[in-house]
mmCIF file of C-alpha atoms in Angstrom:
data_model
loop_
_atom_site.group_PDB
_atom_site.id
_atom_site.type_symbol
_atom_site.label_atom_id
_atom_site.label_comp_id
_atom_site.label_asym_id
_atom_site.label_seq_id
_atom_site.Cartn_x
_atom_site.Cartn_y
_atom_site.Cartn_z
ATOM 1 C CA UNK A 1 0.000 -0.001 -0.003
ATOM 2 C CA UNK A 2 2.781 2.411 0.973
ATOM 3 C CA UNK A 3 4.678 1.561 -2.221
ATOM 4 C CA UNK A 4 1.541 2.116 -4.288
ATOM 5 C CA UNK A 5 0.966 5.543 -2.700
ATOM 6 C CA UNK A 6 4.602 6.449 -3.256
ATOM 7 C CA UNK A 7 4.296 5.521 -6.923
ATOM 8 C CA UNK A 8 1.076 7.575 -7.264
ATOM 9 C CA UNK A 9 2.780 10.539 -5.624
ATOM 10 C CA UNK A 10 5.702 10.225 -7.998
ATOM 11 C CA UNK A 11 3.318 9.951 -10.973
ATOM 12 C CA UNK A 12 1.362 13.065 -9.908
ATOM 13 C CA UNK A 13 4.578 15.064 -9.468
ATOM 14 C CA UNK A 14 5.868 13.907 -12.843
ATOM 15 C CA UNK A 15 2.623 14.902 -14.537
ATOM 16 C CA UNK A 16 2.730 18.283 -12.814
ATOM 17 C CA UNK A 17 6.304 18.945 -13.982
ATOM 18 C CA UNK A 18 5.415 17.973 -17.590
ATOM 19 C CA UNK A 19 2.406 20.324 -17.553
ATOM 20 C CA UNK A 20 4.504 23.090 -16.040
ATOM 21 C CA UNK A 21 7.202 22.652 -18.694
ATOM 22 C CA UNK A 22 4.672 22.689 -21.544
ATOM 23 C CA UNK A 23 2.932 25.706 -20.060
ATOM 24 C CA UNK A 24 6.224 27.579 -19.732
ATOM 25 C CA UNK A 25 7.262 26.638 -23.264
ATOM 26 C CA UNK A 26 3.924 27.736 -24.751
ATOM 27 C CA UNK A 27 4.044 30.966 -22.772
ATOM 28 C CA UNK A 28 7.563 31.656 -24.054
ATOM 29 C CA UNK A 29 6.350 31.248 -27.615
ATOM 30 C CA UNK A 30 4.259 34.412 -27.308
ATOM 31 C CA UNK A 31 7.195 36.613 -26.336
ATOM 32 C CA UNK A 32 9.320 38.882 -28.384
ATOM 33 C CA UNK A 33 12.222 41.207 -27.643
ATOM 34 C CA UNK A 34 12.454 44.907 -28.370
ATOM 35 C CA UNK A 35 15.870 46.376 -29.175
ATOM 36 C CA UNK A 36 16.787 50.042 -29.463
ATOM 37 C CA UNK A 37 19.955 50.810 -31.467
ATOM 38 C CA UNK A 38 21.662 54.033 -30.369
ATOM 39 C CA UNK A 39 24.514 55.573 -32.304
ATOM 40 C CA UNK A 40 25.353 57.199 -35.551
ATOM 41 C CA UNK A 41 25.942 56.428 -39.251
ATOM 42 C CA UNK A 42 27.821 53.230 -38.402
ATOM 43 C CA UNK A 43 24.403 51.903 -37.392
ATOM 44 C CA UNK A 44 22.051 53.550 -39.898
ATOM 45 C CA UNK A 45 24.183 52.788 -42.990
ATOM 46 C CA UNK A 46 22.268 50.061 -44.831
ATOM 47 C CA UNK A 47 19.651 50.064 -42.055
ATOM 48 C CA UNK A 48 21.396 47.700 -39.639
ATOM 49 C CA UNK A 49 18.484 47.591 -37.114
ATOM 50 C CA UNK A 50 16.038 46.608 -39.868
ATOM 51 C CA UNK A 51 18.542 44.042 -41.223
ATOM 52 C CA UNK A 52 18.725 42.392 -37.768
ATOM 53 C CA UNK A 53 14.955 42.254 -37.504
ATOM 54 C CA UNK A 54 14.630 40.892 -41.022
ATOM 55 C CA UNK A 55 17.243 38.196 -40.439
ATOM 56 C CA UNK A 56 15.374 37.134 -37.321
ATOM 57 C CA UNK A 57 12.008 37.130 -39.065
ATOM 58 C CA UNK A 58 13.397 34.934 -41.821
ATOM 59 C CA UNK A 59 13.861 32.312 -39.091
ATOM 60 C CA UNK A 60 10.410 32.912 -37.522
ATOM 61 C CA UNK A 61 11.975 34.829 -34.642
ATOM 62 C CA UNK A 62 10.606 38.136 -33.407
ATOM 63 C CA UNK A 63 13.171 40.865 -32.740
ATOM 64 C CA UNK A 64 11.480 44.238 -32.946
ATOM 65 C CA UNK A 65 14.009 47.020 -33.576
ATOM 66 C CA UNK A 66 14.034 50.830 -33.578
ATOM 67 C CA UNK A 67 16.949 53.223 -33.739
ATOM 68 C CA UNK A 68 18.045 56.586 -32.381
ATOM 69 C CA UNK A 69 20.898 57.634 -34.683
ATOM 70 C CA UNK A 70 22.399 60.914 -35.822
ATOM 71 C CA UNK A 71 25.400 61.053 -38.145
ATOM 72 C CA UNK A 72 28.666 61.760 -36.378
ATOM 73 C CA UNK A 73 27.114 61.731 -32.941
ATOM 74 C CA UNK A 74 28.785 60.493 -29.780
ATOM 75 C CA UNK A 75 27.189 59.019 -26.672
ATOM 76 C CA UNK A 76 27.867 62.351 -24.994
ATOM 77 C CA UNK A 77 25.645 63.980 -27.646
ATOM 78 C CA UNK A 78 22.939 61.388 -27.013
ATOM 79 C CA UNK A 79 23.171 61.848 -23.257
ATOM 80 C CA UNK A 80 22.845 65.611 -23.504
ATOM 81 C CA UNK A 81 20.144 65.409 -26.221
ATOM 82 C CA UNK A 82 22.390 67.397 -28.588
ATOM 83 C CA UNK A 83 22.382 67.439 -32.393
ATOM 84 C CA UNK A 84 18.722 66.426 -32.532
ATOM 85 C CA UNK A 85 19.193 63.117 -30.698
ATOM 86 C CA UNK A 86 16.056 61.643 -29.093
ATOM 87 C CA UNK A 87 17.574 58.748 -27.147
ATOM 88 C CA UNK A 88 16.676 59.976 -23.646
ATOM 89 C CA UNK A 89 13.072 60.555 -24.743
ATOM 90 C CA UNK A 90 12.815 57.068 -26.312
ATOM 91 C CA UNK A 91 14.216 55.443 -23.185
ATOM 92 C CA UNK A 92 11.619 57.268 -21.068
ATOM 93 C CA UNK A 93 8.576 56.693 -23.250
ATOM 94 C CA UNK A 94 9.079 53.159 -24.504
ATOM 95 C CA UNK A 95 9.821 49.746 -23.011
ATOM 96 C CA UNK A 96 12.951 48.007 -24.236
ATOM 97 C CA UNK A 97 14.581 44.689 -23.516
ATOM 98 C CA UNK A 98 18.014 45.609 -24.894
ATOM 99 C CA UNK A 99 19.654 48.858 -25.932
ATOM 100 C CA UNK A 100 22.655 48.629 -28.310
ATOM 101 C CA UNK A 101 25.173 51.506 -28.219
ATOM 102 C CA UNK A 102 27.879 52.461 -30.613
ATOM 103 C CA UNK A 103 29.971 55.551 -29.854
ATOM 104 C CA UNK A 104 31.696 57.885 -32.269
ATOM 105 C CA UNK A 105 34.355 56.006 -34.192
ATOM 106 C CA UNK A 106 37.223 57.982 -32.687
ATOM 107 C CA UNK A 107 35.840 58.428 -29.150
ATOM 108 C CA UNK A 108 37.630 55.388 -27.704
ATOM 109 C CA UNK A 109 40.945 56.768 -28.986
ATOM 110 C CA UNK A 110 40.652 60.559 -28.771
ATOM 111 C CA UNK A 111 38.299 60.961 -25.772
ATOM 112 C CA UNK A 112 38.733 57.853 -23.594
ATOM 113 C CA UNK A 113 37.484 59.543 -20.399
ATOM 114 C CA UNK A 114 34.255 60.689 -22.134
ATOM 115 C CA UNK A 115 33.962 57.299 -23.764
ATOM 116 C CA UNK A 116 33.951 55.635 -20.347
ATOM 117 C CA UNK A 117 31.828 58.274 -18.598
ATOM 118 C CA UNK A 118 28.880 58.254 -20.981
ATOM 119 C CA UNK A 119 29.040 54.541 -21.637
ATOM 120 C CA UNK A 120 28.643 54.018 -17.865
ATOM 121 C CA UNK A 121 25.892 56.619 -17.572
ATOM 122 C CA UNK A 122 23.862 54.973 -20.299
ATOM 123 C CA UNK A 123 24.435 51.483 -18.908
ATOM 124 C CA UNK A 124 23.083 52.631 -15.530
ATOM 125 C CA UNK A 125 20.145 54.495 -17.091
ATOM 126 C CA UNK A 126 19.150 51.564 -19.289
ATOM 127 C CA UNK A 127 19.194 49.133 -16.382
ATOM 128 C CA UNK A 128 17.098 51.524 -14.294
ATOM 129 C CA UNK A 129 14.479 51.202 -17.071
ATOM 130 C CA UNK A 130 14.511 47.397 -16.899
ATOM 131 C CA UNK A 131 16.603 46.842 -20.063
ATOM 132 C CA UNK A 132 20.087 45.509 -20.649
ATOM 133 C CA UNK A 133 22.863 47.535 -22.372
ATOM 134 C CA UNK A 134 24.957 46.061 -25.164
ATOM 135 C CA UNK A 135 27.865 47.778 -26.922
ATOM 136 C CA UNK A 136 28.738 47.403 -30.583
ATOM 137 C CA UNK A 137 32.553 47.451 -30.780
ATOM 138 C CA UNK A 138 33.350 49.583 -33.799
ATOM 139 C CA UNK A 139 36.064 48.967 -36.354
ATOM 140 C CA UNK A 140 39.235 50.628 -37.589
ATOM 141 C CA UNK A 141 39.081 52.914 -40.597
ATOM 142 C CA UNK A 142 39.954 51.205 -43.849
ATOM 143 C CA UNK A 143 43.014 53.463 -44.171
ATOM 144 C CA UNK A 144 44.274 52.766 -40.658
ATOM 145 C CA UNK A 145 43.918 49.208 -39.303
ATOM 146 C CA UNK A 146 46.173 50.223 -36.395
ATOM 147 C CA UNK A 147 43.198 51.875 -34.754
ATOM 148 C CA UNK A 148 41.615 48.561 -33.808
ATOM 149 C CA UNK A 149 43.756 47.478 -30.772
ATOM 150 C CA UNK A 150 42.887 50.645 -28.814
ATOM 151 C CA UNK A 151 39.226 50.524 -29.846
ATOM 152 C CA UNK A 152 39.031 46.892 -28.772
ATOM 153 C CA UNK A 153 40.831 47.574 -25.489
ATOM 154 C CA UNK A 154 38.519 50.421 -24.516
ATOM 155 C CA UNK A 155 35.297 48.616 -25.350
ATOM 156 C CA UNK A 156 36.407 45.585 -23.363
ATOM 157 C CA UNK A 157 37.380 47.813 -20.446
ATOM 158 C CA UNK A 158 34.022 49.555 -20.498
ATOM 159 C CA UNK A 159 32.039 46.345 -20.775
ATOM 160 C CA UNK A 160 34.065 44.740 -18.013
ATOM 161 C CA UNK A 161 33.375 47.623 -15.675
ATOM 162 C CA UNK A 162 29.654 47.869 -16.396
ATOM 163 C CA UNK A 163 29.217 44.071 -16.744
ATOM 164 C CA UNK A 164 27.765 44.356 -20.249
ATOM 165 C CA UNK A 165 28.235 42.308 -23.401
ATOM 166 C CA UNK A 166 29.633 43.566 -26.695
ATOM 167 C CA UNK A 167 29.288 42.655 -30.349
ATOM 168 C CA UNK A 168 32.828 42.340 -31.792
ATOM 169 C CA UNK A 169 32.239 44.402 -34.941
ATOM 170 C CA UNK A 170 35.834 45.563 -35.271
ATOM 171 C CA UNK A 171 37.456 42.138 -34.728
ATOM 172 C CA UNK A 172 35.001 40.560 -37.191
ATOM 173 C CA UNK A 173 35.873 43.162 -39.826
ATOM 174 C CA UNK A 174 39.595 42.534 -39.228
ATOM 175 C CA UNK A 175 39.156 38.784 -39.478
ATOM 176 C CA UNK A 176 37.195 39.033 -42.694
ATOM 177 C CA UNK A 177 39.807 41.348 -44.219
ATOM 178 C CA UNK A 178 42.555 38.918 -43.148
ATOM 179 C CA UNK A 179 40.907 35.955 -44.889
ATOM 180 C CA UNK A 180 39.240 37.797 -47.783
ATOM 181 C CA UNK A 181 40.926 41.141 -48.510
ATOM 182 C CA UNK A 182 39.056 41.145 -51.809
ATOM 183 C CA UNK A 183 35.660 41.297 -50.035
ATOM 184 C CA UNK A 184 34.853 45.003 -49.651
ATOM 185 C CA UNK A 185 33.435 45.756 -46.216
ATOM 186 C CA UNK A 186 33.571 49.534 -46.568
ATOM 187 C CA UNK A 187 31.399 51.993 -48.467
ATOM 188 C CA UNK A 188 34.123 54.591 -48.005
ATOM 189 C CA UNK A 189 36.981 54.868 -45.550
ATOM 190 C CA UNK A 190 34.808 54.418 -42.474
ATOM 191 C CA UNK A 191 31.216 53.321 -43.163
ATOM 192 C CA UNK A 192 30.131 49.729 -43.805
ATOM 193 C CA UNK A 193 29.225 48.504 -47.238
ATOM 194 C CA UNK A 194 26.253 46.174 -47.636
ATOM 195 C CA UNK A 195 28.742 43.342 -47.074
ATOM 196 C CA UNK A 196 29.835 44.959 -43.808
ATOM 197 C CA UNK A 197 26.273 45.460 -42.601
ATOM 198 C CA UNK A 198 25.394 41.868 -43.538
ATOM 199 C CA UNK A 199 28.349 40.740 -41.414
ATOM 200 C CA UNK A 200 27.199 42.866 -38.462
ATOM 201 C CA UNK A 201 23.623 41.633 -38.851
ATOM 202 C CA UNK A 202 24.772 38.030 -38.666
ATOM 203 C CA UNK A 203 26.710 38.806 -35.498
ATOM 204 C CA UNK A 204 23.668 40.364 -33.835
ATOM 205 C CA UNK A 205 21.485 37.431 -34.884
ATOM 206 C CA UNK A 206 23.977 35.013 -33.363
ATOM 207 C CA UNK A 207 24.204 37.098 -30.187
ATOM 208 C CA UNK A 208 20.497 37.395 -29.586
ATOM 209 C CA UNK A 209 19.549 33.817 -30.515
ATOM 210 C CA UNK A 210 22.654 31.718 -29.945
ATOM 211 C CA UNK A 211 21.784 29.986 -33.219
ATOM 212 C CA UNK A 212 23.831 28.914 -36.235
ATOM 213 C CA UNK A 213 23.591 31.617 -38.922
ATOM 214 C CA UNK A 214 23.739 29.290 -41.917
ATOM 215 C CA UNK A 215 19.953 29.458 -42.542
ATOM 216 C CA UNK A 216 20.026 33.282 -42.884
ATOM 217 C CA UNK A 217 19.119 34.164 -46.491
ATOM 218 C CA UNK A 218 21.631 35.528 -48.941
ATOM 219 C CA UNK A 219 19.379 38.501 -49.729
ATOM 220 C CA UNK A 220 17.699 40.331 -46.850
ATOM 221 C CA UNK A 221 14.250 41.822 -47.213
ATOM 222 C CA UNK A 222 11.375 43.211 -45.173
ATOM 223 C CA UNK A 223 7.910 44.642 -45.913
ATOM 224 C CA UNK A 224 7.180 48.292 -46.586
ATOM 225 C CA UNK A 225 4.134 50.148 -45.283
ATOM 226 C CA UNK A 226 2.082 48.761 -48.184
ATOM 227 C CA UNK A 227 2.981 45.194 -47.335
ATOM 228 C CA UNK A 228 5.220 44.829 -50.357
ATOM 229 C CA UNK A 229 8.726 43.328 -50.330
ATOM 230 C CA UNK A 230 11.466 45.849 -49.661
ATOM 231 C CA UNK A 231 14.980 44.547 -50.218
ATOM 232 C CA UNK A 232 17.602 45.767 -47.770
ATOM 233 C CA UNK A 233 20.742 43.914 -48.866
ATOM 234 C CA UNK A 234 21.703 41.853 -51.895
ATOM 235 C CA UNK A 235 24.617 39.438 -51.475
ATOM 236 C CA UNK A 236 26.143 36.859 -53.786
ATOM 237 C CA UNK A 237 26.183 33.284 -52.559
ATOM 238 C CA UNK A 238 29.940 32.909 -52.221
ATOM 239 C CA UNK A 239 30.384 36.036 -50.107
ATOM 240 C CA UNK A 240 27.348 35.298 -47.967
ATOM 241 C CA UNK A 241 28.575 31.734 -47.323
ATOM 242 C CA UNK A 242 31.973 33.040 -46.291
ATOM 243 C CA UNK A 243 30.548 35.605 -43.864
ATOM 244 C CA UNK A 244 28.134 33.081 -42.360
ATOM 245 C CA UNK A 245 31.004 30.651 -41.775
ATOM 246 C CA UNK A 246 33.112 33.436 -40.293
ATOM 247 C CA UNK A 247 30.415 34.396 -37.787
ATOM 248 C CA UNK A 248 29.650 30.794 -36.882
ATOM 249 C CA UNK A 249 33.300 30.070 -36.113
ATOM 250 C CA UNK A 250 34.113 33.385 -34.457
ATOM 251 C CA UNK A 251 33.988 33.013 -30.693
ATOM 252 C CA UNK A 252 32.017 35.614 -28.729
ATOM 253 C CA UNK A 253 29.430 35.643 -25.997
ATOM 254 C CA UNK A 254 25.794 35.144 -26.896
ATOM 255 C CA UNK A 255 22.463 35.050 -25.087
ATOM 256 C CA UNK A 256 22.204 31.278 -25.523
ATOM 257 C CA UNK A 257 20.994 30.813 -21.968
ATOM 258 C CA UNK A 258 18.250 33.362 -22.516
ATOM 259 C CA UNK A 259 16.973 32.196 -25.913
ATOM 260 C CA UNK A 260 13.611 31.383 -24.400
ATOM 261 C CA UNK A 261 12.976 35.133 -24.710
ATOM 262 C CA UNK A 262 13.510 35.037 -28.486
ATOM 263 C CA UNK A 263 10.845 32.829 -29.961
ATOM 264 C CA UNK A 264 8.804 31.889 -32.964
ATOM 265 C CA UNK A 265 5.556 33.705 -33.658
ATOM 266 C CA UNK A 266 2.349 31.670 -33.859
ATOM 267 C CA UNK A 267 1.784 30.081 -37.207
#
């Protein structure tokens, strides 16, 4: 009798755990994440936020993105609401899960104290709003690859001090150039080409989902306000395959343990 009751108790507990797991899984499937991209032309060239959202949607994953970007702006400008920036307003009025920051391309080198000060201020502000800060490590100018070590050092120092993650944009650019110097990542001396933005988009997809990027399409599209296809980036198969392999094999921290927040919409 005691054995039978013990078995029944075990069975009831097992059924409860199964129901709880299924309930949690189904609940997670109705979630999405909202990401605000804050920065300058490094972000808005080729519509990086929309590219990230479109890459996710191609895999039935919901990442809703917006951006607060002004050409040539620094995080100091965004903090002080200078040059027409609206970042502080957007952080106050809307709910975000993650906020991605990129500073002025030379800020880590020419103004390291300001780089640290405003990076820390925004990290604290974002967390006070219930979101998590992420920093997009920028890249060296095409004409001066020697910029990268100091950029990388400063972003790692900042992220270590504020306990935030970073997307290794600069190191990914450098690695791609090392393996494929023929693959043009720059529109000019500083801004990303469509190839460069495709590479960054893959890195963000990997970061937010922890997933292999091989299924990401070669050409990236979204829908315009009329519901018609709007193409964001055209790639050729060989270059897209190379960049996907590069991102898959490049080691950097992702949100793998939190992927239950990034889910498939209902069919």
